[in-house]
CSV table of C-alpha atoms in Angstrom, one decimal:
chain,number,residue,atom,x,y,z
A,1,MET,CA,78.0,82.9,107.3
A,2,LEU,CA,80.9,82.7,104.2
A,3,GLU,CA,79.4,82.3,100.5
A,4,ARG,CA,81.7,79.9,99.6
A,5,THR,CA,82.8,80.7,96.0
A,6,PRO,CA,84.4,84.2,97.0
A,7,ALA,CA,85.9,82.0,99.9
A,8,LEU,CA,88.1,79.6,98.0
A,9,ALA,CA,88.8,82.1,95.7
A,10,ALA,CA,90.5,83.5,98.5
A,11,LEU,CA,91.8,80.7,99.8
A,12,LEU,CA,93.8,79.2,96.7
A,13,ASP,CA,94.9,83.0,95.6
A,14,GLY,CA,98.6,82.9,95.2
A,15,THR,CA,98.8,78.9,95.2
A,16,ASP,CA,98.9,78.7,91.2
A,17,ASP,CA,101.2,76.0,91.3
A,18,ARG,CA,99.4,74.3,93.6
A,19,LEU,CA,97.9,70.2,92.1
A,20,ILE,CA,94.4,70.0,93.0
A,21,VAL,CA,91.4,67.0,93.2
A,22,THR,CA,88.2,68.1,93.4
A,23,GLY,CA,84.8,65.8,94.8
A,24,LEU,CA,81.8,66.3,92.6
A,25,GLY,CA,79.5,68.4,91.3
A,26,SER,CA,80.2,72.1,93.8
A,27,ALA,CA,83.4,71.6,94.5
A,28,ALA,CA,84.5,70.6,90.6
A,29,ASN,CA,82.2,73.9,89.9
A,30,ASP,CA,84.5,76.3,92.2
A,31,VAL,CA,87.7,75.0,90.9
A,32,ALA,CA,87.0,75.0,87.8
A,33,TYR,CA,85.7,78.1,88.4
A,34,ILE,CA,88.3,80.5,90.2
A,35,THR,CA,91.7,78.1,88.4
A,36,ASP,CA,89.5,78.5,84.4
A,37,PHE,CA,89.8,75.6,84.1
A,38,ALA,CA,93.6,74.7,84.5
A,39,PRO,CA,95.6,70.8,83.7
A,40,ARG,CA,96.2,71.3,87.1
A,41,ALA,CA,92.7,70.9,88.3
A,42,PHE,CA,90.8,67.1,88.4
A,43,THR,CA,87.8,67.8,88.0
A,44,MET,CA,86.1,64.8,89.3
A,45,ASP,CA,81.9,65.1,88.5
A,46,GLY,CA,81.2,61.4,90.1
A,47,VAL,CA,82.3,58.7,92.5
A,48,MET,CA,81.2,59.6,95.6
A,49,GLY,CA,83.7,59.9,98.7
A,50,ALA,CA,86.3,59.0,96.0
A,51,ALA,CA,88.6,62.6,95.9
A,52,ALA,CA,90.7,62.4,99.4
A,53,SER,CA,92.7,58.9,98.4
A,54,LEU,CA,93.2,60.2,95.1
A,55,GLY,CA,94.1,62.8,97.0
A,56,LEU,CA,97.2,61.0,99.2
A,57,GLY,CA,97.7,58.9,95.4
A,58,VAL,CA,98.8,61.8,93.9
A,59,ALA,CA,100.5,63.8,97.0
A,60,LEU,CA,102.6,60.0,98.4
A,61,ALA,CA,103.6,60.7,94.4
A,62,GLN,CA,104.7,63.7,93.6
A,63,PRO,CA,106.3,64.2,97.8
A,64,ALA,CA,107.9,68.1,96.5
A,65,ARG,CA,104.5,69.3,94.9
A,66,GLU,CA,101.6,71.0,96.9
A,67,VAL,CA,98.6,68.6,97.0
A,68,LEU,CA,94.9,70.3,97.2
A,69,VAL,CA,91.5,68.5,97.8
A,70,VAL,CA,88.8,69.6,97.6
A,71,THR,CA,84.9,68.6,98.4
A,72,GLY,CA,82.1,69.3,100.5
A,73,ASP,CA,81.1,67.7,103.3
A,74,GLY,CA,78.9,65.6,102.1
A,75,GLU,CA,81.9,63.6,99.7
A,76,LEU,CA,84.0,63.7,102.5
A,77,LEU,CA,81.2,62.1,104.9
A,78,MET,CA,80.4,58.9,102.5
A,79,ASN,CA,84.1,57.9,103.2
A,80,ILE,CA,85.0,59.3,106.5
A,81,GLY,CA,87.9,57.1,107.4
A,82,THR,CA,89.9,57.8,104.6
A,83,LEU,CA,91.2,60.3,107.0
A,84,ALA,CA,92.6,58.0,109.4
A,85,THR,CA,94.3,56.5,106.1
A,86,ILE,CA,95.5,60.1,105.3
A,87,ALA,CA,97.1,60.5,109.4
A,88,LEU,CA,98.4,57.2,108.9
A,89,GLN,CA,100.9,58.5,106.2
A,90,ASN,CA,100.5,62.5,107.2
A,91,PRO,CA,102.1,63.5,103.9
A,92,GLN,CA,102.9,67.1,104.0
A,93,ASN,CA,102.9,68.3,100.8
A,94,LEU,CA,98.2,67.3,101.4
A,95,GLY,CA,95.7,70.3,102.7
A,96,ILE,CA,92.1,68.7,102.3
A,97,VAL,CA,89.6,72.3,102.0
A,98,VAL,CA,85.5,71.2,102.9
A,99,LEU,CA,83.2,73.5,101.5
A,100,ASP,CA,80.8,72.4,104.7
A,101,ASN,CA,77.0,73.8,103.9
A,102,GLY,CA,75.6,71.1,105.9
A,103,LEU,CA,73.9,69.6,102.1
A,104,TYR,CA,73.4,67.9,99.6
A,105,GLY,CA,73.6,70.0,96.8
A,106,LEU,CA,73.2,67.8,94.0
A,107,THR,CA,70.2,66.0,94.8
A,108,GLY,CA,67.8,68.3,96.4
A,109,GLY,CA,69.5,70.6,99.1
A,110,GLN,CA,68.5,67.6,101.6
A,111,THR,CA,70.5,67.6,105.1
A,112,THR,CA,73.7,66.3,105.9
A,113,ALA,CA,74.6,65.4,109.0
A,114,THR,CA,77.1,68.7,109.7
A,115,ALA,CA,74.4,70.8,109.4
A,116,THR,CA,73.0,69.4,113.1
A,117,VAL,CA,75.3,66.9,114.5
A,118,ALA,CA,78.2,66.0,113.3
A,119,ASP,CA,81.7,67.8,113.1
A,120,LEU,CA,84.1,68.1,110.7
A,121,GLU,CA,87.2,69.2,112.5
A,122,THR,CA,86.5,67.0,115.4
A,123,VAL,CA,85.8,64.3,113.3
A,124,ALA,CA,89.7,64.5,111.2
A,125,ARG,CA,91.4,64.9,114.5
A,126,GLY,CA,90.0,62.3,116.2
A,127,LEU,CA,91.0,60.2,112.5
A,128,GLY,CA,94.4,61.6,113.8
A,129,ILE,CA,94.6,64.6,111.3
A,130,ARG,CA,96.8,66.8,113.1
A,131,ARG,CA,96.4,70.1,111.4
A,132,THR,CA,92.9,71.6,111.2
A,133,LEU,CA,91.4,74.3,111.2
A,134,THR,CA,87.3,75.4,111.6
A,135,VAL,CA,86.8,79.3,108.7
A,136,ARG,CA,84.1,81.1,109.5
A,137,SER,CA,85.0,84.4,109.4
A,138,ASP,CA,87.3,86.6,107.1
A,139,ASP,CA,89.9,86.4,109.7
A,140,GLU,CA,89.6,82.7,110.3
A,141,LEU,CA,90.1,82.0,106.3
A,142,THR,CA,93.4,85.1,106.7
A,143,ALA,CA,94.7,82.6,109.1
A,144,ALA,CA,93.8,79.4,107.0
A,145,HIS,CA,96.2,81.1,104.2
A,146,GLU,CA,98.6,80.8,105.6
A,147,LEU,CA,98.2,77.2,106.9
A,148,ILE,CA,97.8,75.5,103.6
A,149,ALA,CA,100.8,78.2,102.5
A,150,THR,CA,102.9,76.4,105.0
A,151,PRO,CA,104.5,72.8,105.0
A,152,GLY,CA,103.9,70.4,107.8
A,153,ASP,CA,101.6,67.8,108.6
A,154,THR,CA,98.0,67.2,106.5
A,155,ALA,CA,96.0,69.7,107.3
A,156,VAL,CA,92.4,69.7,107.0
A,157,ILE,CA,89.9,73.0,107.1
A,158,VAL,CA,86.3,72.9,107.3
A,159,VAL,CA,84.5,76.7,105.6
A,160,LYS,CA,81.2,76.4,107.3
A,161,VAL,CA,79.9,78.6,104.2
A,162,ALA,CA,76.6,79.4,103.6
A,163,PRO,CA,74.4,77.2,101.3
A,164,GLY,CA,73.8,79.2,97.8
A,165,PRO,CA,74.7,78.4,94.2
A,166,ALA,CA,78.5,77.3,93.2
A,167,ALA,CA,79.9,79.2,90.1
A,168,ALA,CA,77.7,78.4,87.3
A,169,VAL,CA,80.2,76.9,84.3
A,170,ARG,CA,80.6,73.9,82.9
A,171,ILE,CA,83.0,71.2,83.2
A,172,ASP,CA,85.1,68.7,81.3
A,173,ARG,CA,83.2,65.4,82.4
A,174,ASP,CA,85.1,63.7,80.1
A,175,GLY,CA,87.4,61.8,83.0
A,176,SER,CA,90.9,60.3,80.2
A,177,ARG,CA,90.9,63.8,79.4
A,178,LEU,CA,91.4,65.5,82.2
A,179,ARG,CA,93.4,62.1,83.8
A,180,SER,CA,95.8,63.0,81.3
A,181,ASN,CA,95.9,66.9,80.7
A,182,PHE,CA,96.3,66.5,84.7
A,183,ARG,CA,99.5,63.6,84.2
A,184,SER,CA,101.0,65.7,81.6
A,185,TYR,CA,101.3,68.5,83.6
A,186,VAL,CA,102.6,66.8,86.5
A,187,LEU,CA,105.2,64.9,84.3
A,188,SER,CA,106.2,68.0,82.5
A,189,GLU,CA,108.9,70.3,83.0
A,190,VAL,CA,106.1,74.2,83.5
A,191,GLY,CA,104.9,71.7,86.2
A,192,ARG,CA,107.6,71.3,88.3
B,1,MET,CA,117.4,29.5,87.4
B,2,SER,CA,120.8,30.7,90.6
B,3,GLU,CA,120.5,28.7,93.4
B,4,THR,CA,118.6,31.1,95.1
B,5,ALA,CA,116.3,31.7,93.3
B,6,THR,CA,114.3,28.7,93.1
B,7,GLU,CA,114.5,28.6,96.6
B,8,LEU,CA,112.7,32.0,96.8
B,9,SER,CA,108.9,31.7,97.8
B,10,TRP,CA,106.2,32.7,94.7
B,11,GLN,CA,105.1,35.3,97.2
B,12,GLU,CA,108.4,36.9,97.1
B,13,ARG,CA,108.7,35.9,93.1
B,14,VAL,CA,105.5,38.4,92.8
B,15,TYR,CA,106.8,40.7,95.3
B,16,ARG,CA,110.2,40.9,92.7
B,17,VAL,CA,108.0,41.4,90.0
B,18,LEU,CA,106.2,44.7,91.3
B,19,ARG,CA,109.6,46.2,92.1
B,20,GLU,CA,110.9,45.3,89.0
B,21,HIS,CA,107.5,46.6,87.1
B,22,GLY,CA,108.2,50.1,89.6
B,23,VAL,CA,105.2,49.7,91.5
B,24,THR,CA,106.0,51.8,94.2
B,25,GLN,CA,102.5,52.3,96.3
B,26,PHE,CA,100.7,49.8,98.2
B,27,PRO,CA,97.4,50.4,99.8
B,28,TYR,CA,95.8,47.6,101.0
B,29,VAL,CA,92.9,45.6,103.3
B,30,PRO,CA,94.5,43.2,105.5
B,31,ASP,CA,94.1,39.7,104.6
B,32,ALA,CA,95.5,36.6,105.3
B,33,GLY,CA,96.7,35.7,102.2
B,34,HIS,CA,98.5,38.9,101.2
B,35,ARG,CA,100.3,38.3,104.4
B,36,PHE,CA,103.8,38.5,103.2
B,37,LEU,CA,103.3,40.9,100.4
B,38,ILE,CA,102.2,43.0,103.0
B,39,GLU,CA,104.6,42.7,105.3
B,40,ALA,CA,107.5,43.2,102.6
B,41,ALA,CA,105.8,46.6,101.3
B,42,THR,CA,105.6,47.4,105.0
B,43,ALA,CA,109.4,46.6,106.0
B,44,ASP,CA,110.9,48.4,102.0
B,45,PRO,CA,112.0,52.2,102.4
B,46,SER,CA,111.5,52.1,98.9
B,47,VAL,CA,107.6,52.5,98.3
B,48,HIS,CA,104.4,53.3,101.0
B,49,ALA,CA,102.3,50.2,101.8
B,50,ILE,CA,98.8,51.8,102.8
B,51,PRO,CA,96.2,50.3,105.2
B,52,CYS,CA,93.0,51.7,104.2
B,53,THR,CA,90.4,51.0,106.8
B,54,THR,CA,87.9,50.4,103.0
B,55,GLU,CA,89.0,48.5,100.1
B,56,GLU,CA,87.5,51.9,97.6
B,57,GLU,CA,90.3,54.1,99.1
B,58,GLY,CA,92.9,51.8,97.9
B,59,VAL,CA,91.7,52.8,94.1
B,60,GLY,CA,91.2,55.5,94.8
B,61,ILE,CA,95.0,55.5,95.8
B,62,VAL,CA,96.0,53.3,92.6
B,63,ALA,CA,94.8,55.8,90.3
B,64,GLY,CA,96.1,59.3,92.6
B,65,ALA,CA,99.6,57.6,92.0
B,66,HIS,CA,99.0,57.0,88.2
B,67,LEU,CA,98.4,60.5,88.3
B,68,GLY,CA,101.5,61.4,89.8
B,69,GLY,CA,103.2,59.3,87.5
B,70,GLU,CA,104.3,56.3,90.1
B,71,THR,CA,102.3,52.8,90.1
B,72,GLY,CA,99.9,51.5,92.4
B,73,VAL,CA,98.6,48.1,93.0
B,74,LEU,CA,95.6,46.9,95.4
B,75,LEU,CA,95.6,44.3,97.7
B,76,MET,CA,92.5,43.1,98.9
B,77,GLN,CA,90.9,39.6,100.1
B,78,SER,CA,87.9,38.4,97.9
B,79,SER,CA,84.4,39.9,100.2
B,80,GLY,CA,86.1,43.5,99.6
B,81,VAL,CA,85.5,43.7,96.1
B,82,GLY,CA,82.5,44.3,96.7
B,83,ASN,CA,83.1,47.7,98.1
B,84,THR,CA,85.6,49.0,95.2
B,85,ILE,CA,82.0,48.6,92.8
B,86,ASN,CA,81.7,51.8,92.1
B,87,PHE,CA,85.0,53.7,92.3
B,88,LEU,CA,85.4,51.2,89.3
B,89,SER,CA,84.1,54.0,88.2
B,90,LEU,CA,86.5,56.5,87.9
B,91,ILE,CA,88.5,53.5,86.6
B,92,GLN,CA,87.2,52.5,83.3
B,93,HIS,CA,85.7,56.4,82.7
B,94,CYS,CA,88.7,58.2,83.1
B,95,SER,CA,90.9,55.1,81.5
B,96,PHE,CA,93.0,54.6,84.2
B,97,PRO,CA,95.6,51.6,84.4
B,98,PHE,CA,94.6,49.9,87.5
B,99,LEU,CA,96.1,46.5,88.3
B,100,THR,CA,94.4,44.8,91.6
B,101,LEU,CA,95.7,41.6,93.5
B,102,VAL,CA,92.8,39.6,94.9
B,103,THR,CA,93.1,36.6,97.2
B,104,MET,CA,90.4,34.1,97.2
B,105,ARG,CA,87.0,33.0,99.7
B,106,GLY,CA,83.9,31.7,99.5
B,107,ASP,CA,86.0,29.6,96.2
B,108,PHE,CA,87.8,26.0,95.9
B,109,GLY,CA,87.4,24.0,99.5
B,110,GLU,CA,85.7,27.0,101.8
B,111,GLN,CA,83.9,25.9,104.4
B,112,ASN,CA,82.5,29.3,106.1
B,113,PRO,CA,79.0,29.6,104.1
B,114,TRP,CA,79.3,33.6,104.7
B,115,GLN,CA,82.6,33.6,102.6
B,116,PHE,CA,79.9,32.4,99.0
B,117,ALA,CA,78.3,34.6,98.0
B,118,MET,CA,80.6,37.5,97.7
B,119,GLY,CA,83.2,35.3,97.0
B,120,GLN,CA,81.3,33.7,93.6
B,121,ALA,CA,80.6,37.0,92.5
B,122,VAL,CA,83.8,38.1,91.9
B,123,GLU,CA,84.0,37.5,89.1
B,124,PRO,CA,81.0,38.8,87.4
B,125,THR,CA,81.1,41.6,89.1
B,126,LEU,CA,84.6,43.5,88.4
B,127,ASN,CA,84.2,42.4,84.5
B,128,ALA,CA,81.2,44.1,84.2
B,129,MET,CA,82.7,47.0,85.8
B,130,GLY,CA,85.5,46.7,82.6
B,131,LEU,CA,88.5,44.9,84.4
B,132,ILE,CA,90.0,41.3,83.0
B,133,THR,CA,90.0,39.4,85.1
B,134,LEU,CA,92.5,36.3,85.3
B,135,ARG,CA,93.2,33.2,87.3
B,136,ALA,CA,96.1,31.5,89.4
B,137,ASP,CA,95.7,28.4,91.3
B,138,ASP,CA,98.9,27.2,91.8
B,139,PRO,CA,102.4,29.3,93.0
B,140,GLU,CA,104.4,29.0,88.9
B,141,GLN,CA,101.0,30.6,88.1
B,142,ALA,CA,101.3,32.9,91.1
B,143,VAL,CA,103.9,34.7,89.6
B,144,SER,CA,103.4,34.1,85.4
B,145,THR,CA,100.4,35.5,85.6
B,146,VAL,CA,101.5,38.1,87.5
B,147,GLU,CA,104.0,39.3,85.7
B,148,ALA,CA,100.9,39.6,82.2
B,149,ALA,CA,98.8,41.5,84.3
B,150,LEU,CA,102.0,44.4,84.7
B,151,GLY,CA,102.0,44.0,80.8
B,152,MET,CA,98.9,44.3,80.5
B,153,THR,CA,98.2,47.2,82.5
B,154,GLN,CA,101.3,49.4,82.0
B,155,VAL,CA,101.7,48.8,78.2
B,156,GLY,CA,98.1,48.0,77.2
B,157,GLY,CA,96.6,50.1,79.3
B,158,ARG,CA,94.3,48.6,80.9
B,159,SER,CA,92.3,47.2,84.3
B,160,VAL,CA,92.8,44.0,86.1
B,161,ALA,CA,92.2,41.7,88.8
B,162,VAL,CA,94.3,39.0,89.2
B,163,LEU,CA,92.6,36.5,91.9
B,164,PHE,CA,95.0,34.4,94.0
B,165,GLY,CA,92.5,30.9,94.6
B,166,GLN,CA,91.8,28.7,97.4
B,167,ARG,CA,93.2,26.2,95.7
B,168,LEU,CA,96.9,28.3,96.0
B,169,LEU,CA,96.5,29.7,99.1
B,170,GLY,CA,94.6,26.8,101.0
B,171,ALA,CA,91.3,26.9,102.1
B,172,LYS,CA,90.7,27.4,105.5
B,173,LYS,CA,89.1,25.2,107.8
B,174,PHE,CA,86.7,26.7,110.1
């Protein structure tokens, strides 16, 4: 099984201009670590279920920029209907990466539905997402890297990862600062 | 005021005011009271009309629009306010400017008893989450209140809910 932080690092390799929105918890830690706390990454540590809709708003506002949502299975499941909302808009610059470890990491490792009965790629397809992929191996990781590098319909990539800790970093929890830094980056010339 | 302007409905004037203030993202959960705004946004090629499966998505979208340099407004019914509460943490904690237009039920003249609980809780819950609530109960008030709310959000940087009352929308008789 893939390890979460190296797998995500491989997926994000060479995408230094991409805007990133993360769900709370491990996804936020991993992204902050991999991007070295870059202002182009909006890392949440609350508001479970908001990452995908936040990413949609950014993608629609910045059609010329690539936008990536990085989240976990529990976070996405909390508002899974958002995938239908996104599929209806089908922004051509949006990718959603789900680090699927089948458990709620922040609350003690209780299992989510994906540990047994639920399959997120099937759900994403069923809700209208046109490009989907489940990643279980390094080869599939390479294919996923290619998929998000290719502009087109909104893509959902489910990366099956082993349970295990996220990168041990302390993310910035000052929401106003994160908002202001991200927006300034987007609207500055550097960010274009 | 020109002849044509006086003939515009308050809903048309509200849409015009929103567009003049640069609103380009209209996430919504359908409601009869918002029918005109939803149709106007859907027919307008220069904006995004975004049907949501639940109202909290609209909060995320409006915040995301701001991060990307655009302005959004969430259109929802009062019942939907309850669905947005935890997502409003995002607005308060990150100081996002935020505007929502709420069509009221469980209010003036309501006859469906299922609507009262949430309808009557709209203002206290929104206020508890840090939003300023402004009521509009007649057509003139509706337009001027939306205009005022746009100033408070876009210039003042605050989060505001404009509540369109049933005195304005008409209470459903069922």
